[in-house]
Coordinates of C-alpha atoms and ligand atoms in Angstrom, one line a residue:
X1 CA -134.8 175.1 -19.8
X2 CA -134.4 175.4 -23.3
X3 CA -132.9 179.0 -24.6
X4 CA -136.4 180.6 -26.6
X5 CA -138.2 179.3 -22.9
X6 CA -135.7 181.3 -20.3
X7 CA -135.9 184.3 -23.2
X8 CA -139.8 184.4 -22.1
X9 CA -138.7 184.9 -18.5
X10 CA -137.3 188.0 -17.2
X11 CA -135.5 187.4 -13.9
X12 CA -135.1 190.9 -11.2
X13 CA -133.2 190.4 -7.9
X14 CA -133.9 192.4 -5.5
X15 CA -130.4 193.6 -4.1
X16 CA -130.0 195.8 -1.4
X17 CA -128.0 196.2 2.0
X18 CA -129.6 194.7 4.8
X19 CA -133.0 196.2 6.1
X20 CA -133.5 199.0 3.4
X21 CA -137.2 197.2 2.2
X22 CA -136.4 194.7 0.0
X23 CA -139.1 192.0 1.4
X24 CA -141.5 194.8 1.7
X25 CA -140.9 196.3 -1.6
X26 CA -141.4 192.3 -2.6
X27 CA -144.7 191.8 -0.6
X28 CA -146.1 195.7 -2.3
X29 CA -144.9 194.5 -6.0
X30 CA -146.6 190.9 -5.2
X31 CA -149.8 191.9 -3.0
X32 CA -149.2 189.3 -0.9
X33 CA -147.4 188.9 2.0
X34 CA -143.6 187.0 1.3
X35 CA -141.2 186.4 3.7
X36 CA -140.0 188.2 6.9
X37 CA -140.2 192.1 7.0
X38 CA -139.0 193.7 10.7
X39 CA -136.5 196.3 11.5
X40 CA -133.2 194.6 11.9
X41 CA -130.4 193.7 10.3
X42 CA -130.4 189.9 8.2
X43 CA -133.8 189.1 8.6
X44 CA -134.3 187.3 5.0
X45 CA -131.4 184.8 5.2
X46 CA -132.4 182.6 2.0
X47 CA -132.5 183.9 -1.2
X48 CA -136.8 182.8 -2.6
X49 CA -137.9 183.7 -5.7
X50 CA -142.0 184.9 -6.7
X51 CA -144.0 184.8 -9.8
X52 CA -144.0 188.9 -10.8
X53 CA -146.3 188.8 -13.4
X54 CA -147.3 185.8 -15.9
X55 CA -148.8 186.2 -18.7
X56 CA -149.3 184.6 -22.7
X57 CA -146.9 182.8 -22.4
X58 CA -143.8 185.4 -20.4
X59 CA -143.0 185.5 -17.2
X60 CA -141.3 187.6 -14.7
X61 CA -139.6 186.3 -11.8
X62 CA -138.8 188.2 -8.6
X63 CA -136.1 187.1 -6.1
X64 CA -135.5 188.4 -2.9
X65 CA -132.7 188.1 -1.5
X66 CA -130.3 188.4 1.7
X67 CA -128.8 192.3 2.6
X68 CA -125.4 192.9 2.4
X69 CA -123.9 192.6 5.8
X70 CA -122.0 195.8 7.0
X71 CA -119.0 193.1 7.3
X72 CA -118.9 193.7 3.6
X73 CA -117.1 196.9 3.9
X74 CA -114.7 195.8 6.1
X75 CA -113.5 193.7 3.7
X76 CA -112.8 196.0 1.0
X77 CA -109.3 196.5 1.4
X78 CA -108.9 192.6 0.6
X79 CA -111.8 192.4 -2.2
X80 CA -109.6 195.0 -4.1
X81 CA -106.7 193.9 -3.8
X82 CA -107.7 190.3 -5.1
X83 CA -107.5 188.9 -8.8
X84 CA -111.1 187.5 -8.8
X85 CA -113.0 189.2 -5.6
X86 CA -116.4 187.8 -6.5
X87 CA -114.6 184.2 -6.8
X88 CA -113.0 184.7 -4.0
X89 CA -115.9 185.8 -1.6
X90 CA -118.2 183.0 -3.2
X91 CA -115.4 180.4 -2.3
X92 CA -115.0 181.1 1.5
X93 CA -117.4 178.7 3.9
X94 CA -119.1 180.3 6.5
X95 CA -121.0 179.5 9.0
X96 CA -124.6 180.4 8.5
X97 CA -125.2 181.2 12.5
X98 CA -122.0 182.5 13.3
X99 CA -121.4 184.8 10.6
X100 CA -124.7 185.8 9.5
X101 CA -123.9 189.0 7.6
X102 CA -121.2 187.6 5.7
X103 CA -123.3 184.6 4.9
X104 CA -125.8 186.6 3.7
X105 CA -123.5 189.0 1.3
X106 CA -122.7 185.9 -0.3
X107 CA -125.7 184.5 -0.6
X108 CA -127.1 187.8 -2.5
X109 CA -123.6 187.6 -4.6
X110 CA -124.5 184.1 -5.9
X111 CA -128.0 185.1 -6.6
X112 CA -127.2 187.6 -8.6
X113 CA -124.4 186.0 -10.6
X114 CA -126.4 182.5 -11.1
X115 CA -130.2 183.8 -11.4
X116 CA -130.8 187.5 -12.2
X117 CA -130.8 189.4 -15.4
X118 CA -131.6 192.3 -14.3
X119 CA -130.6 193.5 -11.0
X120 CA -132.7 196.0 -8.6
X121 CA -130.5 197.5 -6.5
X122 CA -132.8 199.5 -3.7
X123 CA -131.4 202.2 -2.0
X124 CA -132.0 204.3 1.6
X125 CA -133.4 207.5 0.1
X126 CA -133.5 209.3 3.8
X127 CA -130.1 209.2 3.9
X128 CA -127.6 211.0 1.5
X129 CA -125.0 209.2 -0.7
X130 CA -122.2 210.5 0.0
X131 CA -123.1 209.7 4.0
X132 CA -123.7 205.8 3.0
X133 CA -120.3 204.2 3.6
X134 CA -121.4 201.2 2.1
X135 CA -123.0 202.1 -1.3
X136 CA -119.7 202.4 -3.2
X137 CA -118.4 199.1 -2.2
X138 CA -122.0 197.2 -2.8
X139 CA -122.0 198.8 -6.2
X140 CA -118.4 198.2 -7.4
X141 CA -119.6 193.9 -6.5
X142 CA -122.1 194.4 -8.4
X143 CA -120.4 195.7 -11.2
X144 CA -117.5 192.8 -10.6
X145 CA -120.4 190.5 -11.6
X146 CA -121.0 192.6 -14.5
X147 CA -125.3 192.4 -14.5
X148 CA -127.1 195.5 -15.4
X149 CA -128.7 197.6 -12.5
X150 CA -131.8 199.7 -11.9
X151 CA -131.9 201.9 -9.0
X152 CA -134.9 202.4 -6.8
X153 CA -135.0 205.1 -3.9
X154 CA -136.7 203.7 -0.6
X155 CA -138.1 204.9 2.5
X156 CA -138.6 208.6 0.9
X157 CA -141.6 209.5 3.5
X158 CA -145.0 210.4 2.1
X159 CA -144.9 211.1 -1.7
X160 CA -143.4 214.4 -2.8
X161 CA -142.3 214.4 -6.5
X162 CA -140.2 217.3 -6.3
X163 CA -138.1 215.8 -3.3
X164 CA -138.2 212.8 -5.1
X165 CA -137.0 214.8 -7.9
X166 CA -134.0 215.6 -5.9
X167 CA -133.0 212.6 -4.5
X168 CA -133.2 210.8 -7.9
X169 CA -130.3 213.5 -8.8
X170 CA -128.3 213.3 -5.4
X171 CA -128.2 209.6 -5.7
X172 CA -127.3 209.8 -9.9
X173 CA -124.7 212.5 -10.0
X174 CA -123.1 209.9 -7.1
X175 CA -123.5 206.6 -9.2
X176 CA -122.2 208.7 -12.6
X177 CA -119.0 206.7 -12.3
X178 CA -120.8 203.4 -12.3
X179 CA -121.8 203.0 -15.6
X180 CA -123.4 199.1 -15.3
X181 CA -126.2 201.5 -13.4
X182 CA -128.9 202.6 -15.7
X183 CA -131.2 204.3 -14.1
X184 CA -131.8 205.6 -10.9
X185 CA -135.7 206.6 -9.5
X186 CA -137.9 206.0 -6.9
X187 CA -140.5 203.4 -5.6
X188 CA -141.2 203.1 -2.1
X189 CA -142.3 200.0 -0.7
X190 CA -144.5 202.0 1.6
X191 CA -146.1 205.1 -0.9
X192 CA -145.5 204.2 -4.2
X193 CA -148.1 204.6 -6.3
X194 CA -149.6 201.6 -8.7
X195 CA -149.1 204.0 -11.6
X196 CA -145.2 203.4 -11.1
X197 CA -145.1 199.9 -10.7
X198 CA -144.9 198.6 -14.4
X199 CA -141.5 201.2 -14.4
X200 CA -139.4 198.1 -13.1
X201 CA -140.5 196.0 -16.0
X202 CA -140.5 198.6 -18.6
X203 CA -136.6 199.8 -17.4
X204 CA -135.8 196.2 -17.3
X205 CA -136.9 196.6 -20.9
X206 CA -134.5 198.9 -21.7
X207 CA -131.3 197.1 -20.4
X208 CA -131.7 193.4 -21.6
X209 CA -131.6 192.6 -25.4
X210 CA -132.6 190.3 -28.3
X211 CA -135.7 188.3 -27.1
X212 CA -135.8 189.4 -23.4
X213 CA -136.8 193.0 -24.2
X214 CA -139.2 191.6 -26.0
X215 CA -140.7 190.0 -23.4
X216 CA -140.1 192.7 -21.0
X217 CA -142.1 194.7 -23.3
X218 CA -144.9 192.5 -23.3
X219 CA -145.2 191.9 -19.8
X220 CA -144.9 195.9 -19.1
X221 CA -148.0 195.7 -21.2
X222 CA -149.7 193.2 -19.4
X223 CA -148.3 194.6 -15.8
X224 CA -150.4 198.0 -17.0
X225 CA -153.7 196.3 -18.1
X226 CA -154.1 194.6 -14.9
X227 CA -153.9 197.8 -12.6
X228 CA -155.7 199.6 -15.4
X229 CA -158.3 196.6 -14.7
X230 CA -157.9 197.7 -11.0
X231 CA -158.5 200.9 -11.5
X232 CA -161.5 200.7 -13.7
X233 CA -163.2 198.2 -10.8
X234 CA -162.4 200.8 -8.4
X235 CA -163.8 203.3 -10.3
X236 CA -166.8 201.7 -10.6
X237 CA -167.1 201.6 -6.9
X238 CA -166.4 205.4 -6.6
X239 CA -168.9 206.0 -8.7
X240 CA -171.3 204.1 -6.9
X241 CA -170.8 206.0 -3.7
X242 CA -171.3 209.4 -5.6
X243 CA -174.5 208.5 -7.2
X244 CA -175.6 207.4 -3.4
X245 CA -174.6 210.5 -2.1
X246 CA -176.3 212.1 -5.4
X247 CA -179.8 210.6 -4.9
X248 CA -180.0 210.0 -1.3
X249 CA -182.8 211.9 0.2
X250 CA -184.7 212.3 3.8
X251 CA -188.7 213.3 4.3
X252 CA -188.9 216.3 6.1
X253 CA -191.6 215.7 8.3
X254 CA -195.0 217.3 8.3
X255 CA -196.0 220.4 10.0
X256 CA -199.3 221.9 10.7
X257 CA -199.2 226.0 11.1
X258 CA -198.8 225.4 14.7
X259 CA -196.0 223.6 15.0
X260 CA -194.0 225.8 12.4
X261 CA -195.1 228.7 14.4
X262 CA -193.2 227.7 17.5
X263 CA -190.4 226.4 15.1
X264 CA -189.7 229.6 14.4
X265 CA -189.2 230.7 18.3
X266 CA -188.1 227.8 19.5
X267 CA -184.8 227.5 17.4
X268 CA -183.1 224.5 19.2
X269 CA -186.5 222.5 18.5
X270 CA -186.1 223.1 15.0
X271 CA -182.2 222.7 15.1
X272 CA -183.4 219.0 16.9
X273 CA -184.8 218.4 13.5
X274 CA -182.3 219.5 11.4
X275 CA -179.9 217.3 13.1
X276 CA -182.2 214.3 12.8
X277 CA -182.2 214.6 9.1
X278 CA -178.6 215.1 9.2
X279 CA -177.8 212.5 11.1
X280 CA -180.1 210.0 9.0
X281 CA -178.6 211.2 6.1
X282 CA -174.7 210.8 7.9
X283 CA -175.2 207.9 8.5
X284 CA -176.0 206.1 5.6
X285 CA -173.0 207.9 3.7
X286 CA -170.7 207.2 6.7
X287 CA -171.9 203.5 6.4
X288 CA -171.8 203.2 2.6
X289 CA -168.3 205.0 2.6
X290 CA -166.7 202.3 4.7
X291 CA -168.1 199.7 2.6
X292 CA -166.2 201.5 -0.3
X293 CA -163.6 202.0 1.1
X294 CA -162.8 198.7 2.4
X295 CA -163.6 197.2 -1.4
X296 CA -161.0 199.7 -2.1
X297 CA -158.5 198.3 -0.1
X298 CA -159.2 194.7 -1.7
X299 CA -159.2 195.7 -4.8
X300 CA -155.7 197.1 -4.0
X301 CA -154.5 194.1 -2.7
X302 CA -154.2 195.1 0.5
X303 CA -155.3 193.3 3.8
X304 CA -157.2 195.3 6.8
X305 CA -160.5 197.4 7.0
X306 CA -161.2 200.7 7.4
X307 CA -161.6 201.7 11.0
X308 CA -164.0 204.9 10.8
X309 CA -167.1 204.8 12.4
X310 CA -170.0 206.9 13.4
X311 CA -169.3 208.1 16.7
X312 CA -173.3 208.8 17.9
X313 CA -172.3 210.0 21.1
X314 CA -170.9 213.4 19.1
X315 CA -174.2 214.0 17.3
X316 CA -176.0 214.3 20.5
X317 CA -173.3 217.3 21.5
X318 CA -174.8 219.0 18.8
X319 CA -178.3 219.4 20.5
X320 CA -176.8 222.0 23.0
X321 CA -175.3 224.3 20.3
X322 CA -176.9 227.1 20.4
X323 CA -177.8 229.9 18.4
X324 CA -177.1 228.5 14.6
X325 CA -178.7 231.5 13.0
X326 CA -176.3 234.0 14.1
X327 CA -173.4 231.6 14.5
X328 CA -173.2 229.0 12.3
X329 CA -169.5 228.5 12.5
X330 CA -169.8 227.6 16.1
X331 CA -172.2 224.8 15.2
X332 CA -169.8 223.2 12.6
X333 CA -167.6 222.4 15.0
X334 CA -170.4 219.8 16.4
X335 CA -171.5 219.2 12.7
X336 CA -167.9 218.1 11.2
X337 CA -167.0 216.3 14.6
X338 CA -170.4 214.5 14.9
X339 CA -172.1 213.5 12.0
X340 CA -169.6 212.1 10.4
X341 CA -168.5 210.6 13.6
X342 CA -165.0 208.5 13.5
X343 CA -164.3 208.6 10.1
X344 CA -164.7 212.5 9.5
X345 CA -162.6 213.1 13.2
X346 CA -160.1 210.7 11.4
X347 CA -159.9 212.4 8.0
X348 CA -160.5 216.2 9.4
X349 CA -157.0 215.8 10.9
X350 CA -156.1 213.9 7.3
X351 CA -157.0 216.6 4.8
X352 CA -159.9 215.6 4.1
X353 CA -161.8 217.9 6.4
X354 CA -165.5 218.2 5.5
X355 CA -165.7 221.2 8.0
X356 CA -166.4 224.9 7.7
X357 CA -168.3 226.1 4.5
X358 CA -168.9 222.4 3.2
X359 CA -170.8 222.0 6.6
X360 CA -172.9 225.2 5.9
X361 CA -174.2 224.0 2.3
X362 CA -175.5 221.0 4.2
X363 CA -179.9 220.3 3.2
X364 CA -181.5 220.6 7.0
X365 CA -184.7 221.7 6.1
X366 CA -187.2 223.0 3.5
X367 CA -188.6 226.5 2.8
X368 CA -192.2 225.9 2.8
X369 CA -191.8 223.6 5.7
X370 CA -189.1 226.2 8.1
X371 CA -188.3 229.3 8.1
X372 CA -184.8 228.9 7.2
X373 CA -181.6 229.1 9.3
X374 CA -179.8 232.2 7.7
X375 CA -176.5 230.5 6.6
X376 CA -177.6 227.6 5.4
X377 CA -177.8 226.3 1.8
X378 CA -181.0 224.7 1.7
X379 CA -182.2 222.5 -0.6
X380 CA -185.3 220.9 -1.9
X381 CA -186.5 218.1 -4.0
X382 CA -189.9 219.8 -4.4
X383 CA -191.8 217.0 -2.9
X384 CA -190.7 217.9 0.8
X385 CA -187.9 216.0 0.7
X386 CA -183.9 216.9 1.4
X387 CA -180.9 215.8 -0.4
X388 CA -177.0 217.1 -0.1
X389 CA -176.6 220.2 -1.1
X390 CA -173.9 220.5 -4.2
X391 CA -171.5 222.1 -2.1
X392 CA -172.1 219.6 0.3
X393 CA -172.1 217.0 -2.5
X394 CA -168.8 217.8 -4.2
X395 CA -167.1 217.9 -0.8
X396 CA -168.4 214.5 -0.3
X397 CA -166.8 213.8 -4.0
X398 CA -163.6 215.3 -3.0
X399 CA -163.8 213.1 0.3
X400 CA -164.0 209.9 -1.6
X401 CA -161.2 210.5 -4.0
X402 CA -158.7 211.4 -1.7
X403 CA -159.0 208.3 0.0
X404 CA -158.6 206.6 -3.4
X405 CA -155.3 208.0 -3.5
X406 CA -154.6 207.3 -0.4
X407 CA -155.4 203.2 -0.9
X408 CA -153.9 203.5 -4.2
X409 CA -150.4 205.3 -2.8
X410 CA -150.4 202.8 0.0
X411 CA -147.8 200.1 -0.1
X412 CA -148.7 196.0 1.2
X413 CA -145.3 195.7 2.3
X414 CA -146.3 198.9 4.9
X415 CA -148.5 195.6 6.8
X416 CA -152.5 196.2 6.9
X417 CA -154.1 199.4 6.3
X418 CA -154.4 202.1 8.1
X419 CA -156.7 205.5 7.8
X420 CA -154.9 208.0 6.9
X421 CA -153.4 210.7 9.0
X422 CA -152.3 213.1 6.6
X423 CA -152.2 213.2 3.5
X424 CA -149.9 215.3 0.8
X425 CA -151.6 219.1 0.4
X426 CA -150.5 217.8 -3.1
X427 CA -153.0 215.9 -3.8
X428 CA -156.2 218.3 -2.6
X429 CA -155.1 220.9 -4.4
X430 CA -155.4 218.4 -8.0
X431 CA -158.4 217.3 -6.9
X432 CA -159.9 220.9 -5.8
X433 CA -158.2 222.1 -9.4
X434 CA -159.7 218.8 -11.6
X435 CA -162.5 219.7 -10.5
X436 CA -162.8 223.0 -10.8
X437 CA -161.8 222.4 -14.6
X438 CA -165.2 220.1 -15.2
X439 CA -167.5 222.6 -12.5
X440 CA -170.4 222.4 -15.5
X441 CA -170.3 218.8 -15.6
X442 CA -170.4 218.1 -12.1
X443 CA -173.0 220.9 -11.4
X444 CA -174.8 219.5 -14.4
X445 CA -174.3 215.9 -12.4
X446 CA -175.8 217.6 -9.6
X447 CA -179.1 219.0 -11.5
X448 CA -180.0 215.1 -12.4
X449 CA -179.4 214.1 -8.7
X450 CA -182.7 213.9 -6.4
X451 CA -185.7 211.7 -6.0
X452 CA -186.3 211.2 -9.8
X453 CA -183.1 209.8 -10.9
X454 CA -181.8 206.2 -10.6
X455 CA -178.6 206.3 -9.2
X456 CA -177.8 202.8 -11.2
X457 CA -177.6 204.3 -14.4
X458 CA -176.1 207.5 -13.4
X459 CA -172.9 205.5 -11.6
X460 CA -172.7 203.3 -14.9
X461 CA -172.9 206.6 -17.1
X462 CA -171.8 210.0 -16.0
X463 CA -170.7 209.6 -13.2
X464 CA -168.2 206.3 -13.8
X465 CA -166.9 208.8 -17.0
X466 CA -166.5 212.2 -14.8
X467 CA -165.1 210.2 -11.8
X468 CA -161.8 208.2 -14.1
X469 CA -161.5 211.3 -15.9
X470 CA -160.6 213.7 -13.1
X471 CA -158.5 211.3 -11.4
X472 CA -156.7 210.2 -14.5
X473 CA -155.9 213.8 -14.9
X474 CA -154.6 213.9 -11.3
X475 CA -152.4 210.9 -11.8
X476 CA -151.2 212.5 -15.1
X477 CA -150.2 215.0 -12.6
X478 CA -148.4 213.7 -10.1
X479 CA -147.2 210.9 -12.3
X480 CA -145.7 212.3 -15.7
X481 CA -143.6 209.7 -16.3
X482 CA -146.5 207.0 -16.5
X483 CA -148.8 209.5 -17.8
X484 CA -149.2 207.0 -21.0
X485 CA -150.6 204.5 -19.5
X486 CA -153.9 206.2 -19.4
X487 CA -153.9 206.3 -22.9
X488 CA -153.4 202.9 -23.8
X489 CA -157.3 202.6 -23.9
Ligands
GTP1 N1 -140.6 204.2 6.0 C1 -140.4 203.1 5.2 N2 -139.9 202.0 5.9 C2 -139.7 200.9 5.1 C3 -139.9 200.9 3.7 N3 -139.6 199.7 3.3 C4 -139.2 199.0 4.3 N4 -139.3 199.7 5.5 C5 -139.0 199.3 6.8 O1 -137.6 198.9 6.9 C6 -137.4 197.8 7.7 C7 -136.7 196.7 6.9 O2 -137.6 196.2 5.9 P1 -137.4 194.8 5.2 O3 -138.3 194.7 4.0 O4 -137.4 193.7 6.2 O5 -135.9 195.0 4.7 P2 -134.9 194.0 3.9 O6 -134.1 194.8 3.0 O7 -135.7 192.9 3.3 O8 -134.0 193.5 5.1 P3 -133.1 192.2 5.1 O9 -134.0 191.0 4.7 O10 -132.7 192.1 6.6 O11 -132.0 192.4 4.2 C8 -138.8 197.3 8.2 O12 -139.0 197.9 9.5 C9 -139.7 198.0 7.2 O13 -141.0 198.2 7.8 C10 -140.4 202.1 3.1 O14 -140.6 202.2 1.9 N5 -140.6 203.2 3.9
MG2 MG1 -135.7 190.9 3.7

């Protein structure tokens, strides 16, 4: 390869010891899945390398390599001691089966002295430095080879930027002495967020020189369109869920004088109806939300489906609830559990709980048609028709975006996806506060909704422009550091 051609290619090696994430961090960075990943010790035993990112004309290439063995440290004494330890260690023939880990230290020595520029050295962030024996001696090879190193924290647990915060410190103030380590932060292979990603290339940037940090430059660039690309596609999808949920409407059905009469005294017949119309209306959001969701997950380069469902057998609980006027609370237990079936069960334990006063603002029924259930916050399209309530409807918002940031937070090298369990209080709280800050818009949003708008031209407009605003401001939030990126456009 000629010189101006390998300054086009920026080459990371992922270093680590053995079993910290490097093939998972590979497989979330590539959205694809590489190699081996399983909890043990030496299970990538060959060094391969991966196209990062290629674009006009650059390229980044990834390797990931073998962990350093814990054999390693017990050879300290004698790396120390000798003239030329990294000579030394890559001179000594062992035997791929029989000594495994020191086969594999070697093989990640070579790597990095033959292939990488830049070397990304990934770190156990559950544990503290000072409590890794092994970190010192790892870090003192590296800088034997002399190659400039980035530091990532692993395995941090669910995102938390002011633990991570912390860590980032812990682990610097203990690599102060090393000074070939520029910069120490954190991506997980499991909750990073796409927001960070392009941080590898961009502090790769910042420690090559001449032509390679031009390249690096450009291919930080190019990293940040194409998830901005993502992002905008998903966006789009969002958006066409909301306008759904915006226009969607139900006929109540027609009632002579009669019937509404004995309506009004036979409150579980009307609640019957009620829950019909809910349910209808469940349904097809509970229906069109998993189709979201999963093009979500695509999008996102992740493999596996959403598994919520409706669960029809709760909506029927509902049916023996009894007295909603006076107790609507104890009817929102059957409401959050049923109509929403699997996927709200699954995402009430998640934080993304539709329950309580989001339930009460729910449409069941019209004026002129009922006589209303006190508590509820009817509404009406004026043609005897329902739609969601806006309460209703901006909980349904709220619902959609946190499991954005879920998909977006969640990590390929983590295996398929899963529905989330929980998710950081964090992140409900930006998206109760973005909202809050754009209320008239959204209530605005809410006005147009209903039989006479066309939900096409609402996701395309408004909607697609309220929905990348708020959560551009919420990954401002939790992201500072790649807060730019969303101003690139
Ligand atoms: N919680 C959590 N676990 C992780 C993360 N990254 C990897 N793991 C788990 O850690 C274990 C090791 O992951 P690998 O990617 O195989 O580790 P490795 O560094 O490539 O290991 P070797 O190839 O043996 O050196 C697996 O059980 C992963 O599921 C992470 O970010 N968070
Ligand atoms: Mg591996």
């Amino acid at each position: 390869m000629s010189a101006s051609a390998s300054d086009k290619e920026i080459v990371l090696s992922l270093i680590s010891h053995t079993n910290v994430g490097k093939t998972a961090l590979a497989r979330t960075l590539l959205r694809r899945d590489v190699g081996e990943v399983a909890d043990s010790a030496h299970v990538t035993i060959v060094p391969e390398s991966y196209p990062l990112i290629e674009e006009g004309g650059y390229s980044a290439k990834l390797w990931d390599t073998p962990g350093f063995g814990s054999n390693l440290a017990k050879l300290a004494g004698r790396l120390r001691a000798s003239q030329n330890p990294v000579g030394w260690i890559l001179h000594q023939v062992w035997d791929r089966s029989l000594n495994r880990s020191l086969w594999c230290s070697q093989e990640a020595i070579r790597n990095m002295q033959a292939d990488a520029d830049v070397v990304i050295y990934l770190v156990d962030a559950s544990q503290s430095p000072s409590t890794i024996g092994y970190v010192d001696l790892e870090i003192e090879i590296i800088e034997w080879i002399g190659k400039p190193v980035l530091v990532f924290l692993n395995q941090t647990g669910e995102p938390n930027r002011e633990r991570d915060r912390q860590n980032e410190s812990e682990w610097r103030a203990h690599l102060a002495k090393n000074t070939i380590v520029k910069h120490v932060s954190t991506l997980d292979a499991f909750t990073r967020c796409w927001t960070q990603e392009h941080q590898i290339l961009a502090q790769a940037g910042t420690v090559v020189s001449g032509q390679k940090q031009k390249t690096a430059t450009y291919l930080t660039g190019a990293w940040i369109s194409r998830n901005l690309g993502i992002f905008d596609e998903a966006v789009d999808a969002i958006a066409e869920l909301v306008s759904f949920a915006l226009c969607d409407t139900e006929p109540l059905p027609q009632r002579g004088l009669f019937e509404k009469v004995k309506e009004l005294v036979q409150r579980n017949e009307r609640n019957r109806t009620y829950e019909r119309i809910q349910g209808r209306m469940y349904e097809r959001l509970s229906k069109k939300t998993a189709v979201t969701v999963n093009r979500l997950i695509t999008l996102n380069g992740l493999s596996g489906e959403t598994a919520a469902r409706l669960a029809r057998s709760s909506c029927e609980a509902l049916a023996v609830k009894r007295d909603v006027e006076e107790s609507v609370m104890a009817v929102l237990g059957g409401v959050g559990s049923g109509l929403l079936g699997g996927l709200c069960a699954d995402l009430a334990t998640g934080g993304f709980s539709l329950g309580g006063g989001a339930i009460v603002g729910m449409i069941v029924g019209g004026a002129t048609t009922y006589a209303l259930a006190r508590g509820y916050n009817l509404t009406q399209t004026g043609q005897n028709m329902v739609r969601w309530s806006e309460a209703q409807f901006l909980d349904q918002v709220k619902s959609i975006l946190m499991l954005y940031l879920a998909v977006s937070h969640f990590g390929r090298g983590r295996g398929a996806w899963r529905d989330p369990v929980n998710n950081p209080a964090r992140w409900k709280e930006l998206v109760d506060t973005a909202m809050a800050a754009e209320s008239a818009d959204w209530h605005a949003l809410w006005k147009k909704g209903g039989i006479a708008s066309d939900p096409g031209s609402l996701a395309k407009g408004k909607i697609r422009t309220l929905v990348r605003h708020l959560l551009e401001t919420v990954f401002r939030e939790l992201y500072p550091d790649s807060a730019s990126i969303f101003k690139r456009r």
